[in-house]
Amino acid sequence: MAFLALAIAAWTLIQDRGAFPWLGWLAGSVVGALPAIPWLLQVLGHGSGAHPHLTAPSISFYLRWFAQFFGYGAQYTLGKHDFADYLAGPQAGGLATHLMGAVQVVLVAAAIAVLVRAVRAALRAPPSPRAILLGDSPETLLIAAAFFGYGGLLTLVTFVGAGSYRHYMIVIAPIMALWTTMVVFWGDRGARRAWARPILATLCVLAAAMSLGLLAYIDQKGVIAGEFGANWRAQQSGAAPVASPPLGRED
């Protein structure tokens, strides 16, 4: 959350230096960040007595940014085996319907359609580099701060071996949803027919269906091999330990 606040403050100051009393904000931020010093030392490798070492950076933040709101991401929550089982469901009469898999395929097709339309619109009326990097409205400024600022900081810490996890993006979920909506409507620029509303409605309905199917699968399965771990019922019944499985670096 601190990285996101830093990114938004930086982008806001670049756009308007008089937007807020930044000296007071900076002083308060420094004081508030003092408890994070042990974490920072650990990230840099000094906390364990080891020397800092550089590793190959992870670009998974940006891969997730473009895929998250098109239905891709449940494999992190479920794990590979349970994700395949989830896509084969729900079952009807003891047989796999593969309905969730079909929904996923349609979402991928919708994502490709959105990308193609957005690229065409951008080629017809290219945005300026400043608009891309800094935004040209309050909404696009927020998106640019999250994408370049927050994403850049999360990517930067992976140089020193820190992990990059999908749940770090929870705090920017509304911003990613705003970006998805704006990209969908961007595709209508200069088009003869408006397709943004039906495409966006399709995305909303199918994403809701994927979420409902995911919750139903977790409720029925009880113990998940992926990041989710055991649901409440499984923990209370003693069928699984309360602690979730340990997380590794997700690339």
mmCIF file of C-alpha atoms in Angstrom:
data_model
loop_
_atom_site.group_PDB
_atom_site.id
_atom_site.type_symbol
_atom_site.label_atom_id
_atom_site.label_comp_id
_atom_site.label_asym_id
_atom_site.label_seq_id
_atom_site.Cartn_x
_atom_site.Cartn_y
_atom_site.Cartn_z
ATOM 1 C CA MET A 1 0.000 0.000 0.000
ATOM 2 C CA ALA A 2 2.907 2.350 0.756
ATOM 3 C CA PHE A 3 4.292 1.777 -2.751
ATOM 4 C CA LEU A 4 0.925 2.681 -4.262
ATOM 5 C CA ALA A 5 0.648 5.845 -2.147
ATOM 6 C CA LEU A 6 4.168 6.842 -3.201
ATOM 7 C CA ALA A 7 3.379 6.283 -6.881
ATOM 8 C CA ILE A 8 0.132 8.271 -6.782
ATOM 9 C CA ALA A 9 1.801 11.126 -4.890
ATOM 10 C CA ALA A 10 4.678 11.253 -7.386
ATOM 11 C CA TRP A 11 2.398 11.281 -10.428
ATOM 12 C CA THR A 12 0.146 13.908 -8.839
ATOM 13 C CA LEU A 13 3.089 16.168 -8.064
ATOM 14 C CA ILE A 14 4.412 15.863 -11.602
ATOM 15 C CA GLN A 15 1.025 16.998 -12.929
ATOM 16 C CA ASP A 16 0.376 19.705 -10.328
ATOM 17 C CA ARG A 17 2.998 20.696 -7.764
ATOM 18 C CA GLY A 18 0.420 22.665 -5.843
ATOM 19 C CA ALA A 19 -2.017 19.759 -5.570
ATOM 20 C CA PHE A 20 -1.281 19.207 -1.868
ATOM 21 C CA PRO A 21 1.244 20.297 0.808
ATOM 22 C CA TRP A 22 3.899 17.816 -0.234
ATOM 23 C CA LEU A 23 6.493 18.781 2.406
ATOM 24 C CA GLY A 24 4.088 17.838 5.186
ATOM 25 C CA TRP A 25 3.102 14.665 3.342
ATOM 26 C CA LEU A 26 6.758 13.717 2.872
ATOM 27 C CA ALA A 27 7.590 14.291 6.536
ATOM 28 C CA GLY A 28 4.616 12.227 7.677
ATOM 29 C CA SER A 29 5.457 9.475 5.224
ATOM 30 C CA VAL A 30 9.040 9.257 6.475
ATOM 31 C CA VAL A 31 7.849 8.931 10.069
ATOM 32 C CA GLY A 32 5.230 6.356 9.071
ATOM 33 C CA ALA A 33 7.825 4.336 7.153
ATOM 34 C CA LEU A 34 10.221 3.961 10.098
ATOM 35 C CA PRO A 35 8.690 0.624 11.261
ATOM 36 C CA ALA A 36 9.380 -0.760 7.765
ATOM 37 C CA ILE A 37 13.170 -0.373 8.111
ATOM 38 C CA PRO A 38 13.697 -3.988 9.312
ATOM 39 C CA TRP A 39 11.703 -5.215 6.310
ATOM 40 C CA LEU A 40 13.769 -3.063 3.962
ATOM 41 C CA LEU A 41 17.007 -4.373 5.436
ATOM 42 C CA GLN A 42 15.753 -7.923 5.039
ATOM 43 C CA VAL A 43 14.860 -7.280 1.403
ATOM 44 C CA LEU A 44 18.307 -5.870 0.737
ATOM 45 C CA GLY A 45 19.891 -8.943 2.316
ATOM 46 C CA HIS A 46 21.435 -7.235 5.353
ATOM 47 C CA GLY A 47 18.956 -8.590 7.871
ATOM 48 C CA SER A 48 20.351 -12.127 7.628
ATOM 49 C CA GLY A 49 23.961 -11.031 7.341
ATOM 50 C CA ALA A 50 24.088 -11.889 3.645
ATOM 51 C CA HIS A 51 25.322 -9.572 0.938
ATOM 52 C CA PRO A 52 22.711 -8.157 -1.410
ATOM 53 C CA HIS A 53 22.613 -9.945 -4.738
ATOM 54 C CA LEU A 54 20.783 -9.176 -7.934
ATOM 55 C CA THR A 55 18.467 -11.675 -9.572
ATOM 56 C CA ALA A 56 16.515 -11.760 -12.807
ATOM 57 C CA PRO A 57 13.532 -9.411 -12.402
ATOM 58 C CA SER A 58 9.983 -10.667 -12.548
ATOM 59 C CA ILE A 59 7.628 -8.984 -15.021
ATOM 60 C CA SER A 60 4.629 -10.915 -13.726
ATOM 61 C CA PHE A 61 2.942 -7.705 -12.494
ATOM 62 C CA TYR A 62 2.475 -6.531 -16.071
ATOM 63 C CA LEU A 63 1.421 -9.941 -17.347
ATOM 64 C CA ARG A 64 -1.261 -10.074 -14.662
ATOM 65 C CA TRP A 65 -2.353 -6.494 -15.358
ATOM 66 C CA PHE A 66 -3.324 -7.377 -18.924
ATOM 67 C CA ALA A 67 -4.880 -10.745 -18.028
ATOM 68 C CA GLN A 68 -6.505 -10.405 -14.591
ATOM 69 C CA PHE A 69 -9.772 -8.822 -15.677
ATOM 70 C CA PHE A 70 -10.172 -11.227 -18.559
ATOM 71 C CA GLY A 71 -10.619 -14.191 -16.226
ATOM 72 C CA TYR A 72 -7.030 -15.392 -15.956
ATOM 73 C CA GLY A 73 -5.716 -15.806 -12.417
ATOM 74 C CA ALA A 74 -7.678 -18.563 -10.717
ATOM 75 C CA GLN A 75 -4.789 -20.975 -11.295
ATOM 76 C CA TYR A 76 -2.859 -19.085 -8.604
ATOM 77 C CA THR A 77 -5.699 -19.483 -6.118
ATOM 78 C CA LEU A 78 -6.353 -23.144 -6.915
ATOM 79 C CA GLY A 79 -3.048 -24.597 -8.068
ATOM 80 C CA LYS A 80 -2.531 -26.374 -11.380
ATOM 81 C CA HIS A 81 -4.379 -29.604 -10.562
ATOM 82 C CA ASP A 82 -7.412 -27.982 -8.939
ATOM 83 C CA PHE A 83 -7.530 -25.333 -11.678
ATOM 84 C CA ALA A 84 -7.848 -28.035 -14.349
ATOM 85 C CA ASP A 85 -10.527 -29.727 -12.243
ATOM 86 C CA TYR A 86 -12.339 -26.401 -11.855
ATOM 87 C CA LEU A 87 -12.349 -25.753 -15.614
ATOM 88 C CA ALA A 88 -13.890 -29.206 -16.150
ATOM 89 C CA GLY A 89 -16.842 -28.349 -13.926
ATOM 90 C CA PRO A 90 -19.448 -28.040 -12.818
ATOM 91 C CA GLN A 91 -20.572 -31.635 -12.857
ATOM 92 C CA ALA A 92 -24.054 -32.659 -13.952
ATOM 93 C CA GLY A 93 -25.186 -36.203 -13.255
ATOM 94 C CA GLY A 94 -21.647 -37.137 -12.298
ATOM 95 C CA LEU A 95 -20.249 -35.959 -15.640
ATOM 96 C CA ALA A 96 -17.988 -32.976 -16.280
ATOM 97 C CA THR A 97 -19.716 -30.217 -18.253
ATOM 98 C CA HIS A 98 -16.534 -28.188 -18.950
ATOM 99 C CA LEU A 99 -18.702 -25.086 -18.660
ATOM 100 C CA MET A 100 -16.056 -23.097 -16.784
ATOM 101 C CA GLY A 101 -13.519 -24.011 -19.456
ATOM 102 C CA ALA A 102 -15.894 -22.736 -22.147
ATOM 103 C CA VAL A 103 -16.386 -19.478 -20.244
ATOM 104 C CA GLN A 104 -12.618 -19.086 -20.000
ATOM 105 C CA VAL A 105 -12.237 -19.589 -23.769
ATOM 106 C CA VAL A 106 -14.870 -16.931 -24.486
ATOM 107 C CA LEU A 107 -13.135 -14.512 -22.101
ATOM 108 C CA VAL A 108 -9.834 -15.079 -23.912
ATOM 109 C CA ALA A 109 -11.563 -14.400 -27.235
ATOM 110 C CA ALA A 110 -13.096 -11.226 -25.803
ATOM 111 C CA ALA A 111 -9.673 -10.118 -24.560
ATOM 112 C CA ILE A 112 -8.202 -10.574 -28.045
ATOM 113 C CA ALA A 113 -11.072 -8.617 -29.574
ATOM 114 C CA VAL A 114 -10.587 -5.777 -27.079
ATOM 115 C CA LEU A 115 -6.844 -5.688 -27.765
ATOM 116 C CA VAL A 116 -7.283 -5.620 -31.551
ATOM 117 C CA ARG A 117 -9.893 -2.853 -31.412
ATOM 118 C CA ALA A 118 -7.810 -0.777 -28.970
ATOM 119 C CA VAL A 119 -4.687 -1.083 -31.153
ATOM 120 C CA ARG A 120 -6.651 -0.045 -34.240
ATOM 121 C CA ALA A 121 -8.050 2.988 -32.428
ATOM 122 C CA ALA A 122 -4.586 3.924 -31.163
ATOM 123 C CA LEU A 123 -3.159 3.704 -34.666
ATOM 124 C CA ARG A 124 -5.911 5.997 -35.992
ATOM 125 C CA ALA A 125 -5.389 8.566 -33.219
ATOM 126 C CA PRO A 126 -2.116 7.881 -31.382
ATOM 127 C CA PRO A 127 -2.009 9.218 -27.808
ATOM 128 C CA SER A 128 0.957 11.390 -26.869
ATOM 129 C CA PRO A 129 3.827 9.875 -24.859
ATOM 130 C CA ARG A 130 2.961 12.229 -21.990
ATOM 131 C CA ALA A 131 -0.647 11.017 -21.968
ATOM 132 C CA ILE A 132 0.565 7.411 -21.837
ATOM 133 C CA LEU A 133 3.166 7.912 -19.097
ATOM 134 C CA LEU A 134 1.440 10.547 -16.976
ATOM 135 C CA GLY A 135 -2.199 10.524 -18.038
ATOM 136 C CA ASP A 136 -4.290 13.382 -19.382
ATOM 137 C CA SER A 137 -7.208 13.200 -16.919
ATOM 138 C CA PRO A 138 -7.681 12.300 -13.232
ATOM 139 C CA GLU A 139 -8.650 8.763 -14.268
ATOM 140 C CA THR A 140 -5.710 8.148 -16.577
ATOM 141 C CA LEU A 141 -3.309 9.734 -14.066
ATOM 142 C CA LEU A 142 -4.455 7.178 -11.485
ATOM 143 C CA ILE A 143 -4.027 4.354 -13.992
ATOM 144 C CA ALA A 144 -0.551 5.535 -15.049
ATOM 145 C CA ALA A 145 0.549 5.856 -11.412
ATOM 146 C CA ALA A 146 -0.602 2.306 -10.671
ATOM 147 C CA PHE A 147 0.802 0.815 -13.871
ATOM 148 C CA PHE A 148 4.165 2.560 -14.143
ATOM 149 C CA GLY A 149 4.707 3.669 -10.541
ATOM 150 C CA TYR A 150 3.323 0.883 -8.370
ATOM 151 C CA GLY A 151 4.127 -1.805 -10.921
ATOM 152 C CA GLY A 152 7.598 -0.401 -11.442
ATOM 153 C CA LEU A 153 8.367 -0.436 -7.715
ATOM 154 C CA LEU A 154 7.103 -4.004 -7.301
ATOM 155 C CA THR A 155 9.197 -5.056 -10.276
ATOM 156 C CA LEU A 156 12.222 -3.199 -8.937
ATOM 157 C CA VAL A 157 12.269 -5.100 -5.624
ATOM 158 C CA THR A 158 12.393 -8.409 -7.493
ATOM 159 C CA PHE A 159 15.914 -7.441 -8.594
ATOM 160 C CA VAL A 160 17.063 -8.222 -5.047
ATOM 161 C CA GLY A 161 15.194 -11.509 -4.799
ATOM 162 C CA ALA A 162 11.906 -10.325 -3.266
ATOM 163 C CA GLY A 163 8.812 -12.231 -4.348
ATOM 164 C CA SER A 164 6.122 -10.945 -6.664
ATOM 165 C CA TYR A 165 2.675 -12.259 -5.791
ATOM 166 C CA ARG A 166 -0.728 -11.901 -7.373
ATOM 167 C CA HIS A 167 -2.352 -10.781 -4.135
ATOM 168 C CA TYR A 168 -0.196 -7.636 -4.172
ATOM 169 C CA MET A 169 -2.606 -6.409 -6.853
ATOM 170 C CA ILE A 170 -5.662 -6.516 -4.606
ATOM 171 C CA VAL A 171 -5.171 -2.855 -3.648
ATOM 172 C CA ILE A 172 -5.322 -1.780 -7.304
ATOM 173 C CA ALA A 173 -8.229 -4.002 -8.368
ATOM 174 C CA PRO A 174 -10.590 -0.985 -8.819
ATOM 175 C CA ILE A 175 -7.921 0.808 -10.874
ATOM 176 C CA MET A 176 -7.421 -2.249 -13.075
ATOM 177 C CA ALA A 177 -11.195 -2.465 -13.560
ATOM 178 C CA LEU A 178 -11.230 1.208 -14.572
ATOM 179 C CA TRP A 179 -8.389 0.572 -17.037
ATOM 180 C CA THR A 180 -10.220 -2.402 -18.549
ATOM 181 C CA THR A 181 -13.378 -0.340 -18.997
ATOM 182 C CA MET A 182 -11.516 2.563 -20.603
ATOM 183 C CA VAL A 183 -9.647 0.243 -22.987
ATOM 184 C CA VAL A 184 -12.922 -1.389 -24.041
ATOM 185 C CA PHE A 185 -14.492 1.997 -24.804
ATOM 186 C CA TRP A 186 -11.288 3.248 -26.437
ATOM 187 C CA GLY A 187 -11.887 0.688 -29.180
ATOM 188 C CA ASP A 188 -15.023 2.549 -30.296
ATOM 189 C CA ARG A 189 -13.045 5.636 -31.327
ATOM 190 C CA GLY A 190 -13.583 6.165 -35.017
ATOM 191 C CA ALA A 191 -15.483 2.884 -35.392
ATOM 192 C CA ARG A 192 -18.633 2.755 -37.516
ATOM 193 C CA ARG A 193 -20.508 0.680 -34.955
ATOM 194 C CA ALA A 194 -20.306 0.895 -31.181
ATOM 195 C CA TRP A 195 -19.332 -2.471 -29.691
ATOM 196 C CA ALA A 196 -17.953 -1.332 -26.354
ATOM 197 C CA ARG A 197 -21.152 -1.738 -24.335
ATOM 198 C CA PRO A 198 -21.966 -5.300 -25.445
ATOM 199 C CA ILE A 199 -18.320 -6.336 -25.026
ATOM 200 C CA LEU A 200 -18.172 -4.828 -21.550
ATOM 201 C CA ALA A 201 -21.497 -6.446 -20.606
ATOM 202 C CA THR A 202 -20.150 -9.801 -21.822
ATOM 203 C CA LEU A 203 -17.001 -9.392 -19.756
ATOM 204 C CA CYS A 204 -19.000 -8.538 -16.629
ATOM 205 C CA VAL A 205 -21.407 -11.453 -16.977
ATOM 206 C CA LEU A 206 -18.719 -14.031 -17.771
ATOM 207 C CA ALA A 207 -16.354 -12.784 -15.067
ATOM 208 C CA ALA A 208 -19.214 -13.018 -12.566
ATOM 209 C CA ALA A 209 -19.909 -16.577 -13.744
ATOM 210 C CA MET A 210 -16.223 -17.472 -13.315
ATOM 211 C CA SER A 211 -16.220 -16.009 -9.802
ATOM 212 C CA LEU A 212 -19.409 -17.846 -8.841
ATOM 213 C CA GLY A 213 -17.996 -21.092 -10.198
ATOM 214 C CA LEU A 214 -14.735 -20.520 -8.306
ATOM 215 C CA LEU A 215 -16.503 -19.941 -4.998
ATOM 216 C CA ALA A 216 -18.708 -22.991 -5.531
ATOM 217 C CA TYR A 217 -15.668 -25.144 -6.339
ATOM 218 C CA ILE A 218 -13.789 -23.987 -3.227
ATOM 219 C CA ASP A 219 -16.854 -24.625 -1.075
ATOM 220 C CA GLN A 220 -17.258 -28.133 -2.471
ATOM 221 C CA LYS A 221 -13.542 -29.050 -2.515
ATOM 222 C CA GLY A 222 -12.723 -27.852 0.978
ATOM 223 C CA VAL A 223 -8.931 -28.159 0.814
ATOM 224 C CA ILE A 224 -7.261 -26.351 -2.105
ATOM 225 C CA ALA A 225 -3.709 -27.170 -3.174
ATOM 226 C CA GLY A 226 -2.985 -23.615 -4.332
ATOM 227 C CA GLU A 227 -2.682 -20.298 -2.534
ATOM 228 C CA PHE A 228 -6.194 -20.446 -1.044
ATOM 229 C CA GLY A 229 -5.481 -23.452 1.165
ATOM 230 C CA ALA A 230 -8.359 -24.824 3.253
ATOM 231 C CA ASN A 231 -11.751 -23.188 3.475
ATOM 232 C CA TRP A 232 -13.387 -22.355 6.810
ATOM 233 C CA ARG A 233 -15.442 -25.528 6.999
ATOM 234 C CA ALA A 234 -12.427 -27.755 6.385
ATOM 235 C CA GLN A 235 -10.438 -25.937 9.050
ATOM 236 C CA GLN A 236 -13.190 -26.174 11.639
ATOM 237 C CA SER A 237 -13.817 -29.859 10.970
ATOM 238 C CA GLY A 238 -10.130 -30.671 11.404
ATOM 239 C CA ALA A 239 -9.831 -31.936 7.836
ATOM 240 C CA ALA A 240 -6.998 -29.462 7.151
ATOM 241 C CA PRO A 241 -4.582 -27.290 9.138
ATOM 242 C CA VAL A 242 -5.520 -23.673 9.726
ATOM 243 C CA ALA A 243 -2.318 -22.341 8.115
ATOM 244 C CA SER A 244 -2.345 -21.875 4.359
ATOM 245 C CA PRO A 245 0.403 -23.495 2.264
ATOM 246 C CA PRO A 246 3.611 -21.456 1.983
ATOM 247 C CA LEU A 247 3.929 -19.149 -0.969
ATOM 248 C CA GLY A 248 6.790 -19.185 -3.433
ATOM 249 C CA ARG A 249 7.761 -16.569 -5.968
ATOM 250 C CA GLU A 250 5.112 -16.523 -8.684
ATOM 251 C CA ASP A 251 6.411 -15.538 -12.108
#
